[in-house]
Short mmCIF file of C-alpha atoms and ligand atoms in Angstrom, two decimals:
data_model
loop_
_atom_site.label_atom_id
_atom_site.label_comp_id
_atom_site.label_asym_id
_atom_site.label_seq_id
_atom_site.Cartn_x
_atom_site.Cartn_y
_atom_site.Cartn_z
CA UNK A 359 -26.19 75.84 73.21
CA UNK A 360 -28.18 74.47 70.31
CA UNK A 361 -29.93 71.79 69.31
CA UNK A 362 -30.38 69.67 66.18
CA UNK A 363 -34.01 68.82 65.56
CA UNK A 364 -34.17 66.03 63.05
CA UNK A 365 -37.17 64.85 61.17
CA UNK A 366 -36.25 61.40 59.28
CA UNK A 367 -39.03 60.39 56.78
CA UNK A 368 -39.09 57.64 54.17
CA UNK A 369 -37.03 59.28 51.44
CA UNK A 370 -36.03 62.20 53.05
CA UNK A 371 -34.50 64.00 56.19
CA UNK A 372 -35.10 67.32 57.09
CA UNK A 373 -33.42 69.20 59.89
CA UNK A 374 -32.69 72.57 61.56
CA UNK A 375 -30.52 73.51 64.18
CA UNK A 376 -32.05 75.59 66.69
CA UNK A 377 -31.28 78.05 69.70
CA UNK A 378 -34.22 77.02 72.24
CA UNK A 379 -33.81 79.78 73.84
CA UNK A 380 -34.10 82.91 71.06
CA UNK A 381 -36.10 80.32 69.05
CA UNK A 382 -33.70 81.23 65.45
CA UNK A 383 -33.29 78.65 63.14
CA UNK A 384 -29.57 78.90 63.13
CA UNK A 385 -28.88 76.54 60.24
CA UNK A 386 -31.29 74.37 58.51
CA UNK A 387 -31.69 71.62 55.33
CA UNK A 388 -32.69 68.65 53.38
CA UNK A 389 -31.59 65.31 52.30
CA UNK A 390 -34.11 64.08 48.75
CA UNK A 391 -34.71 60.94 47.31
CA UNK A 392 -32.58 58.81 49.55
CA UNK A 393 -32.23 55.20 48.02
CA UNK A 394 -33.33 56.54 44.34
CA UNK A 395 -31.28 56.97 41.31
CA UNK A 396 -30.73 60.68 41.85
CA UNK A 397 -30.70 62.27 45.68
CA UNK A 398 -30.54 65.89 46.26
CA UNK A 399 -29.23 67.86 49.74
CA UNK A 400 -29.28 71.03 50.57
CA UNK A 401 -27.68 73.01 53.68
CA UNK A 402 -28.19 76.80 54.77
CA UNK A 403 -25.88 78.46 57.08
CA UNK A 404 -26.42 82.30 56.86
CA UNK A 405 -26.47 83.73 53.42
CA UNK A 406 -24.63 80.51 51.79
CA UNK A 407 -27.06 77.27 50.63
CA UNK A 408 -24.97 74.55 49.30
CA UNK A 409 -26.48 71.69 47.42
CA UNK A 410 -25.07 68.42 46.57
CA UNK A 411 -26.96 65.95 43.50
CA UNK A 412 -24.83 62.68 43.90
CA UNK A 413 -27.33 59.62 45.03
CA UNK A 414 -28.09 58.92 48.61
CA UNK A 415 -27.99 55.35 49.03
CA UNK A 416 -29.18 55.33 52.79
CA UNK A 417 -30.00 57.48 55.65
CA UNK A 418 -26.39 57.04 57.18
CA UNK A 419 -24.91 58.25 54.05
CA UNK A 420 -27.12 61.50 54.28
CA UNK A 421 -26.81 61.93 57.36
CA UNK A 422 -22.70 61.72 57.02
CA UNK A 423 -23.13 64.35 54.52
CA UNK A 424 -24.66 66.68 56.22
CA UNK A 425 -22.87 66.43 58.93
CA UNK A 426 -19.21 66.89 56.34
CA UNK A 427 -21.58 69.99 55.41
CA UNK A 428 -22.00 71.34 58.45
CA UNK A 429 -18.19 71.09 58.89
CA UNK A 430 -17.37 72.65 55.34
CA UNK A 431 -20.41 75.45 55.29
CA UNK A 432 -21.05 76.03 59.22
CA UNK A 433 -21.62 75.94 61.66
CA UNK A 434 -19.35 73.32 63.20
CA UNK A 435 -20.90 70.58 65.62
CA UNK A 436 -17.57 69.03 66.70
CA UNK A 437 -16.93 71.94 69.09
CA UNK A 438 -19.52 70.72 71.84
CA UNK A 439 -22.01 73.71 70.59
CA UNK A 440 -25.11 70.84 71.11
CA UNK A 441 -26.96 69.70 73.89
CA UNK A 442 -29.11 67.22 72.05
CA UNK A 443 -30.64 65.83 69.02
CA UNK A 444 -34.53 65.87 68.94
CA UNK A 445 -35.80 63.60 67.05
CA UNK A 446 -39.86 64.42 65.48
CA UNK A 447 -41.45 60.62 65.76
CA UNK A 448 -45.11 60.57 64.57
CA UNK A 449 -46.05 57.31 66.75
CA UNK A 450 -45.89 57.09 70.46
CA UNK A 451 -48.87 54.38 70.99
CA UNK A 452 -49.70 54.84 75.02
CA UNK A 453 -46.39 54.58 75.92
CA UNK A 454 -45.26 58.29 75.82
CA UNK A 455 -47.06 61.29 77.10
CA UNK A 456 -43.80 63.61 76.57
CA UNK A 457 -40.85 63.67 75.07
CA UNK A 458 -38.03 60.48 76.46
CA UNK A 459 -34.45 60.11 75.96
CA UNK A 460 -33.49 57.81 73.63
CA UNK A 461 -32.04 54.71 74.57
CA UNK A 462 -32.28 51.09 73.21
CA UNK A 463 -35.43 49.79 75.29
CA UNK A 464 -37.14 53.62 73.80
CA UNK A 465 -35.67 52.83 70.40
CA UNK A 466 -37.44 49.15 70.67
CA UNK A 467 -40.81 50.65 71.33
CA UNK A 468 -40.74 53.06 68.40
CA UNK A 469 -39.63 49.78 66.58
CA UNK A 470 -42.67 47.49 68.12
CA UNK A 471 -44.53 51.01 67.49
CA UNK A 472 -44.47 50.32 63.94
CA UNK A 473 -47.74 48.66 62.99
CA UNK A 474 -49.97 51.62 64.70
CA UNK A 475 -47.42 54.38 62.47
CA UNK A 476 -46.31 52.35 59.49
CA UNK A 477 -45.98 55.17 57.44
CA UNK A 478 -43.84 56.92 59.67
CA UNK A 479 -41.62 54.97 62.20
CA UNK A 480 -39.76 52.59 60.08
CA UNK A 481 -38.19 55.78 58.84
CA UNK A 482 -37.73 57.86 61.78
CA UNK A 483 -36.22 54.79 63.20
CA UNK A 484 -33.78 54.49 60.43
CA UNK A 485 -32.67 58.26 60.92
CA UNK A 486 -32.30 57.67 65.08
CA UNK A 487 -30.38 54.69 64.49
CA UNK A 488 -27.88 56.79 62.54
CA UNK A 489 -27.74 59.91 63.98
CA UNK A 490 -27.20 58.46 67.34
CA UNK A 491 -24.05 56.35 65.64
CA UNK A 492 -22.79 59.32 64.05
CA UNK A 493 -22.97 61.42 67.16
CA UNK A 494 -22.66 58.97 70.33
CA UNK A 495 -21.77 61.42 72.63
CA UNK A 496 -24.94 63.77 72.37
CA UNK A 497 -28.13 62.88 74.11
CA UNK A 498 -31.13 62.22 71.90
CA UNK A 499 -34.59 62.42 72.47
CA UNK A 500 -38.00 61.62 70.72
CA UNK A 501 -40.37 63.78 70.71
CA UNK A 502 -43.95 62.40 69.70
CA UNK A 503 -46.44 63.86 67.48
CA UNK A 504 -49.06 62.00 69.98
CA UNK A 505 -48.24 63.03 73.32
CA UNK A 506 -49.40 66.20 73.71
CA UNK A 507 -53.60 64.00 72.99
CA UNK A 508 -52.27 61.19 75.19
CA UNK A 509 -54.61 63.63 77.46
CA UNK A 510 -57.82 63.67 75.59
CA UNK A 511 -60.50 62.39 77.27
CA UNK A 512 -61.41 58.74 77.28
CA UNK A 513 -64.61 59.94 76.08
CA UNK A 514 -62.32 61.18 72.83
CA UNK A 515 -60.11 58.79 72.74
CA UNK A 516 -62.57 55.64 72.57
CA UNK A 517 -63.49 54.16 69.27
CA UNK A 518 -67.35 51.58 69.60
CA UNK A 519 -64.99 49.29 68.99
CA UNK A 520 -65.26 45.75 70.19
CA UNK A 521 -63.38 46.26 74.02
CA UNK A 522 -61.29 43.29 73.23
CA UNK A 523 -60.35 44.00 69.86
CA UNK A 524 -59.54 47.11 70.36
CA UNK A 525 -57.49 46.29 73.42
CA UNK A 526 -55.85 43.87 71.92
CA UNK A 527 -54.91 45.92 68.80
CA UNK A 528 -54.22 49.09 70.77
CA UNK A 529 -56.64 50.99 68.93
CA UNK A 530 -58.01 54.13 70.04
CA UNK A 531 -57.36 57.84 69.24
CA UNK A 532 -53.66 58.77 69.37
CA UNK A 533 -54.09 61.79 67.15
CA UNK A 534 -51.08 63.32 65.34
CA UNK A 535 -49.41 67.03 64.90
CA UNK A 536 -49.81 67.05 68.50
CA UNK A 537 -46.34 69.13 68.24
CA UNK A 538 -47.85 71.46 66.99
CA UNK A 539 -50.98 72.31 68.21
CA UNK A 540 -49.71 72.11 71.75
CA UNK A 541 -47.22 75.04 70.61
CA UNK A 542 -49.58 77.04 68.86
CA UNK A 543 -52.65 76.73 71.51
CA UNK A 544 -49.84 78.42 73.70
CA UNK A 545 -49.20 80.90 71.81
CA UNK A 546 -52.93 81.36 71.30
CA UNK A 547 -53.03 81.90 75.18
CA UNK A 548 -50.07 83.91 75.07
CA UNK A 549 -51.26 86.52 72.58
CA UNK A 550 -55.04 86.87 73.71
CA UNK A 551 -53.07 86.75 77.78
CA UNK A 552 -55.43 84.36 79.10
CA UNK A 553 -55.40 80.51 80.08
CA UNK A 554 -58.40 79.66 80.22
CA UNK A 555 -59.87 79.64 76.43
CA UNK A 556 -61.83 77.22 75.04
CA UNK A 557 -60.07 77.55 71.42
CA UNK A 558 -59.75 75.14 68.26
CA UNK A 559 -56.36 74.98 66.28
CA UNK A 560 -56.62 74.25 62.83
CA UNK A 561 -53.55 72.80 61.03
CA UNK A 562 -53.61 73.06 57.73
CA UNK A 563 -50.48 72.07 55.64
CA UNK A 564 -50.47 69.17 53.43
CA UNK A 565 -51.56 66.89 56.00
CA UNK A 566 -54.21 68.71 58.15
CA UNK A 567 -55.82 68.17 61.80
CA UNK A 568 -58.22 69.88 63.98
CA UNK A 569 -57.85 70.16 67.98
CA UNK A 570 -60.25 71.34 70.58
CA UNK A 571 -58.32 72.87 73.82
CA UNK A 572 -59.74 73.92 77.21
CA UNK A 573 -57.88 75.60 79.46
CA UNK A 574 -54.21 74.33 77.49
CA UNK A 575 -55.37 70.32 77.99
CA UNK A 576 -56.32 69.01 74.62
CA UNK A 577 -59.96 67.29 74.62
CA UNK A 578 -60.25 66.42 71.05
CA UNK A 579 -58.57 65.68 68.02
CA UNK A 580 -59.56 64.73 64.16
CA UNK A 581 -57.19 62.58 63.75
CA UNK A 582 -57.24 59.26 65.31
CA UNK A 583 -55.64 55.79 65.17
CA UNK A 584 -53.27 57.34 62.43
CA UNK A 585 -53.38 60.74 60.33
CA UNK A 586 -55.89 59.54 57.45
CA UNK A 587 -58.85 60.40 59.64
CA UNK A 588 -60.49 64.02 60.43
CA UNK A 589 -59.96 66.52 57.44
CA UNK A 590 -59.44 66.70 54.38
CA UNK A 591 -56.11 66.59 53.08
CA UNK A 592 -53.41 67.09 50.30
CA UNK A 593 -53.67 63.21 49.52
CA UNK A 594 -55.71 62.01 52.41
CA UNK A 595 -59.59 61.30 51.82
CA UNK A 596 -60.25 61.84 55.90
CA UNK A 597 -63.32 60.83 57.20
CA UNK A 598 -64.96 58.21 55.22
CA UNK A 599 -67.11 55.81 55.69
CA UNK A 600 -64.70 52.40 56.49
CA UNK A 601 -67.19 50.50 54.79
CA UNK A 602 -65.17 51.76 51.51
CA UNK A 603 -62.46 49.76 52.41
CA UNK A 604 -65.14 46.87 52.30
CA UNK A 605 -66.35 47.48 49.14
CA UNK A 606 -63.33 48.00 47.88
CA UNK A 607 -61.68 45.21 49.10
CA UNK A 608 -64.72 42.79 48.02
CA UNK A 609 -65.18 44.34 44.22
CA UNK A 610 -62.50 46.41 42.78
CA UNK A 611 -58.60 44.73 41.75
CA UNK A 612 -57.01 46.53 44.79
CA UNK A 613 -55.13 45.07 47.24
CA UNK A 614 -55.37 46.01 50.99
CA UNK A 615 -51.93 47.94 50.33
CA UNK A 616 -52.95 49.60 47.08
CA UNK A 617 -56.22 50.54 49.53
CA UNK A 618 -53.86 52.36 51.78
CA UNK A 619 -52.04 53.97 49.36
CA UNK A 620 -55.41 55.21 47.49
CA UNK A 621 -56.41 56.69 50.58
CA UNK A 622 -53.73 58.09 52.24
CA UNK A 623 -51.72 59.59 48.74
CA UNK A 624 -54.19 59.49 45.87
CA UNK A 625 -57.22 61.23 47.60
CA UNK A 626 -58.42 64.31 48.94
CA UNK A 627 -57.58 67.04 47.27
CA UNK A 628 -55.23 65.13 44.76
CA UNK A 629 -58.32 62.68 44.04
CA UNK A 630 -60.68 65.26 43.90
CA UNK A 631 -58.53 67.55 41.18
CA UNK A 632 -55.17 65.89 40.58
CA UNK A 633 -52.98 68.71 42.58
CA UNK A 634 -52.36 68.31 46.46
CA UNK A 635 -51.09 71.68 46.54
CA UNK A 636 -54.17 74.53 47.46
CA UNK A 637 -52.30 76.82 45.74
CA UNK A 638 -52.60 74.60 42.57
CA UNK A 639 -56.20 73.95 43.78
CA UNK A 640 -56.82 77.82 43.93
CA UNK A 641 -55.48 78.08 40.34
CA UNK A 642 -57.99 75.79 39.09
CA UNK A 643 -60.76 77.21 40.61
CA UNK A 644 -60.16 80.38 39.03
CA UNK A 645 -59.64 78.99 35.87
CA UNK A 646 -62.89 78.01 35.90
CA UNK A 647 -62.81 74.40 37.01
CA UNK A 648 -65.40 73.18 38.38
CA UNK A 649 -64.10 70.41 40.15
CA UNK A 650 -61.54 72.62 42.10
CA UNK A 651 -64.00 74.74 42.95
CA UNK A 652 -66.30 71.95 44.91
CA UNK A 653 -63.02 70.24 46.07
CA UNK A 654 -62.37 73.43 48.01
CA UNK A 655 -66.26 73.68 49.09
CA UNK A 656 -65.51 69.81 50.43
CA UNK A 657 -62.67 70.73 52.26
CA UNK A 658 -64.38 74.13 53.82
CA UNK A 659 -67.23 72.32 54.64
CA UNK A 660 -65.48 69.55 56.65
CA UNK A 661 -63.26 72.27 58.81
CA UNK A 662 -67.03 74.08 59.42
CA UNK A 663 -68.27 70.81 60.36
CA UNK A 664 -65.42 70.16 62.77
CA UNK A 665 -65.72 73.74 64.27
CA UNK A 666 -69.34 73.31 64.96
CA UNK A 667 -68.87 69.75 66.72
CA UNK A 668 -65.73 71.12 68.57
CA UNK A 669 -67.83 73.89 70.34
CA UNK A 670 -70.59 72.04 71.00
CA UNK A 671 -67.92 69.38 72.81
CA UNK A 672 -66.55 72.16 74.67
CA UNK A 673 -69.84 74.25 75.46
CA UNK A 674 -68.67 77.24 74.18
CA UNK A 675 -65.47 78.51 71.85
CA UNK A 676 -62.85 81.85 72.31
CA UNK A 677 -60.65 81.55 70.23
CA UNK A 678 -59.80 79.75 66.07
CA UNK A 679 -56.13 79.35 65.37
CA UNK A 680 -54.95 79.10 61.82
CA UNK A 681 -51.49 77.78 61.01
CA UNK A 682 -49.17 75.45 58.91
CA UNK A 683 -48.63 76.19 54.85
CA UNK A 684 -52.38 76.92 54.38
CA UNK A 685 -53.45 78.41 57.40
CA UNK A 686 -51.03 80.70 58.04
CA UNK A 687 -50.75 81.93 54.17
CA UNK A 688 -54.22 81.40 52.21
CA UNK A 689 -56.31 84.64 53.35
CA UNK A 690 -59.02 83.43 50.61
CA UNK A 691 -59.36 80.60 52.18
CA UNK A 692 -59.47 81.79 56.02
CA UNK A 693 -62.30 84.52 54.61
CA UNK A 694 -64.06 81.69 53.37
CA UNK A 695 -64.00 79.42 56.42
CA UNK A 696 -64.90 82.72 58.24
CA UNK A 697 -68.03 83.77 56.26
CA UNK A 698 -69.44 80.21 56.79
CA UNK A 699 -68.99 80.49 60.54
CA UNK A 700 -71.29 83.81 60.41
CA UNK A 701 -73.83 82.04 62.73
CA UNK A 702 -70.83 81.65 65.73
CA UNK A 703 -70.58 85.65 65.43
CA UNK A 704 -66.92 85.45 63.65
CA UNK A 705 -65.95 88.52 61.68
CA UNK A 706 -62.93 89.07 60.18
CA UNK A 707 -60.97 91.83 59.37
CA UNK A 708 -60.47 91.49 55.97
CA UNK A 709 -57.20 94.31 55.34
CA UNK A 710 -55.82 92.55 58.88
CA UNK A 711 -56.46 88.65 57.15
CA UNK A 712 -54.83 89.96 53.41
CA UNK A 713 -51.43 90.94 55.33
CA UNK A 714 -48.64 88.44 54.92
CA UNK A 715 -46.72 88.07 58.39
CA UNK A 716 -44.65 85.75 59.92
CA UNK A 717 -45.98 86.83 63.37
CA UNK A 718 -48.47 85.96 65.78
CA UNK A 719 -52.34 87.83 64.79
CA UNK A 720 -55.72 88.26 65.48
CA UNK A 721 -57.79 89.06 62.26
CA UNK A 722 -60.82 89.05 63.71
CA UNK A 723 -62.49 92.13 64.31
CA UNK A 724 -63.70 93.52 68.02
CA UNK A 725 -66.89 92.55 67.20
CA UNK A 726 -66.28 88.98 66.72
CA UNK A 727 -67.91 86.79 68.89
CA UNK A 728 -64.84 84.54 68.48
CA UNK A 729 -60.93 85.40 67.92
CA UNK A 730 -59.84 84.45 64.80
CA UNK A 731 -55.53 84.16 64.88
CA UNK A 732 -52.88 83.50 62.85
CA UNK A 733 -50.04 81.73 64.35
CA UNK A 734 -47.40 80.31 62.30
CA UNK A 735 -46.65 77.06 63.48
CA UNK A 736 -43.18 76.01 64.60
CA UNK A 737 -42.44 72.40 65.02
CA UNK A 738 -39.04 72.00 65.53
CA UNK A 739 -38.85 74.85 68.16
CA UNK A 740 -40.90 72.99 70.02
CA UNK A 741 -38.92 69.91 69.64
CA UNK A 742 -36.00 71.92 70.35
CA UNK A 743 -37.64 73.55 74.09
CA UNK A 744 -38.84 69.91 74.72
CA UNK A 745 -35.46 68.26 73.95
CA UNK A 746 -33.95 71.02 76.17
CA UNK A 747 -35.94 69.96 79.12
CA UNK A 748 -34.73 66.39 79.37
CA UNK A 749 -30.76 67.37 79.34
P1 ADP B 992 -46.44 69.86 55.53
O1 ADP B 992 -45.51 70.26 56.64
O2 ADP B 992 -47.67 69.16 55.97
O3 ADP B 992 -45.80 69.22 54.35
P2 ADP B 992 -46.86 72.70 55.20
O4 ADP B 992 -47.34 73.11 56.52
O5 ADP B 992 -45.54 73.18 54.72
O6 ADP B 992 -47.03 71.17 54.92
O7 ADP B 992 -47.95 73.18 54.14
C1 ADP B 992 -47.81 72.87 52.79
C2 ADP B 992 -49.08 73.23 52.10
O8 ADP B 992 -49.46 74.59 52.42
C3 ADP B 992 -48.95 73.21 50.59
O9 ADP B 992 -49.24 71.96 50.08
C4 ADP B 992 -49.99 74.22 50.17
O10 ADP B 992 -51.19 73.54 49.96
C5 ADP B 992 -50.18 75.13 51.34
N1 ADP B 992 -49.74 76.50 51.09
C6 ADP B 992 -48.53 77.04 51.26
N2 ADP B 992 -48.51 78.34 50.90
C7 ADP B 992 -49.75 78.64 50.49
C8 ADP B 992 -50.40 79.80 49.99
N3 ADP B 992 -49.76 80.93 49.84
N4 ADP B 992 -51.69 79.69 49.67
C9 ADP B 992 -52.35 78.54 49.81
N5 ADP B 992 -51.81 77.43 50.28
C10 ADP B 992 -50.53 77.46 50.61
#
């Protein structure tokens, strides 16, 4: 049995059919651009990627592709071969502390859901809404990016926020990637064969969080009401001080929206050097620019920052995790972060940090005071196992 994982953004849906159980991607692809002039999907089944350019009006008619392609390429879905959809959804509020089976009244609260994850759940709303038309007879189930900090600590969670405001509101720490740093702080455990580690995953991919975990329960996270606060990120400023906004608001032309959009798409490392990609970043900085180079300085100092703050929260630290697009594939960058963290007693190993691997690793060496791993994340395996559990 198999399972569909589907993760329905704005423009876009991406998706991957799983086996929970040996964890292989067994198909996977991506609908572009849907509702623009020119759309773009792609499906791989084995050796054979097909790709379709014809517009994408909506989700449905994506969605109704891919499906046709999964018919025409492989591997059929009509024969019964899945046990669910699992659909990623970035916003659970404090309403879900694992993954639920979809049905209207769950499909109404990632609706009402909207305001805290604007961003995200109009769209992964629009991609439910279809998939469960076009496949009625499968169960589906949401699996939230905040669940796995619905755990932190009040102590975490709590913003010095006016009690009634923020009550009111529902504002507090949800966090976000919650996927998958629960996944990768257990594979953390797995690989060094111990539970109880006091360890910090760092994901870094475009958009990029921090956890702290003791003993697999997550105590902190950096980001917080929604994923703009805590690092910094491809186009995300992170921490900053809100009285920006203020300023902002009171003295420059932009809007409250055009705000938003400044900070959450036209900032961090795209504000500070015009590329969101670190590999673009890295490309810079050799080249000599100067303004790369202190954008990646920014960006290393904020992770040390975090790391420093996360083991004093926990009173002590095992274990660093590195994983998503950066973590798991910029050595430069991991030496870096290492040789800043000399005072916690890290060492790497720097032949084990240059190897490219798409397994589990420690790079540290047995001197390090701390483990320093490598752990590629996987997200929609772990939407997969969690879908699994509910059917
Ligand atoms: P997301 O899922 O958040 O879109 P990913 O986890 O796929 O992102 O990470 C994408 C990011 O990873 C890219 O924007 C790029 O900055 C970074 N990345 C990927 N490969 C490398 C590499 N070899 N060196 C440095 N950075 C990389």
């Amino acid at each position: 049995m198999s399972v569909l994982v589907i993760n329905s953004g704005s423009s876009s849906i991406k998706y991957q059919l799983v086996d929970p159980e040996s964890g292989a991607a067994i198909a996977s692809g991506l609908v572009e651009r849907i509702g623009e002039s020119s759309g773009h999907i792609e499906h791989t089944y084995g050796e054979v990627t097909k790709e379709l350019n014809d517009p994408v009006p909506d989700h449905g008619v994506g969605l109704e592709r891919v499906l046709d392609l999964f018919e025409e390429v492989g591997p059929s879905l009509t024969d019964g071969s899945i046990a669910a959809v699992g659909h990623r959804v970035v916003q659970g509020g404090k309403y879900f502390d694992g993954p639920a089976l979809i049905d209207d009244s769950v499909e109404d609260r990632i609706d009402k859901l909207s305001p805290l994850g604007p961003l995200h759940n109009p769209a992964h709303l629009a991609g439910i809404r279809v998939a469960r038309k076009l496949l009625p007879s499968v169960p589906h189930v949401a699996v939230f990016d905040t669940a796995f900090f619905q755990q932190l600590p009040d102590e975490a969670a709590t913003y010095a926020l006016d009690r009634e405001v923020a009550e009111k509101y529902e504002i507090r720490r949800y966090g976000a990637h919650g996927t998958s740093h629960h996944y990768v702080s257990g594979q953390a455990s797995k690989l060094l064969g111990r539970d109880d580690l006091k360890q910090i995953v760092l994901h870094l991919g475009n958009g990029a969080s921090a956890s702290a975990v003791v003993n697999g329960r997550a105590v902190e996270t950096s980001m917080g009401l929604t994923p703009l606060e805590g690092l910094v990120m491809g186009g995300r400023t992170g921490d900053i001080d809100p009285a920006v906004v203020f300023h902002l608001a009171r003295n420059s032309d932009l809007s409250i929206d055009e705000i938003d959009n400044l900070f959450n798409r036209q900032s961090g490392l795209k504000g500070l050097t015009g590329q969101n990609d670190m590999r673009e970043v890295w490309n810079l900085a050799d080249a000599g620019d100067a303004n790369a180079r202190e954008a990646l300085d920014v960006y290393e100092h904020r992770l040390v920052k975090y790391i420093g703050a996360y083991a004093a929260t926990m009173g002590g630290l095992d274990a660093i995790t590195f994983t998503a697009g950066a973590g798991e594939n910029d050595s430069r960058l991991r030496a870096e972060v290492a040789e800043r963290l000399a005072y916690f007693g890290v060492e790497i190993n720097d032949e084990k940090n240059s190897v490219r691997s798409k397994e589990a690793r420690d790079i540290s060496t047995p001197n390090s005071a701390v483990r320093i791993l490598v752990i590629p994340t996987n997200e929609e395996l772990a939407i997969a196992r969690q879908s699994m559990t509910l059917v």
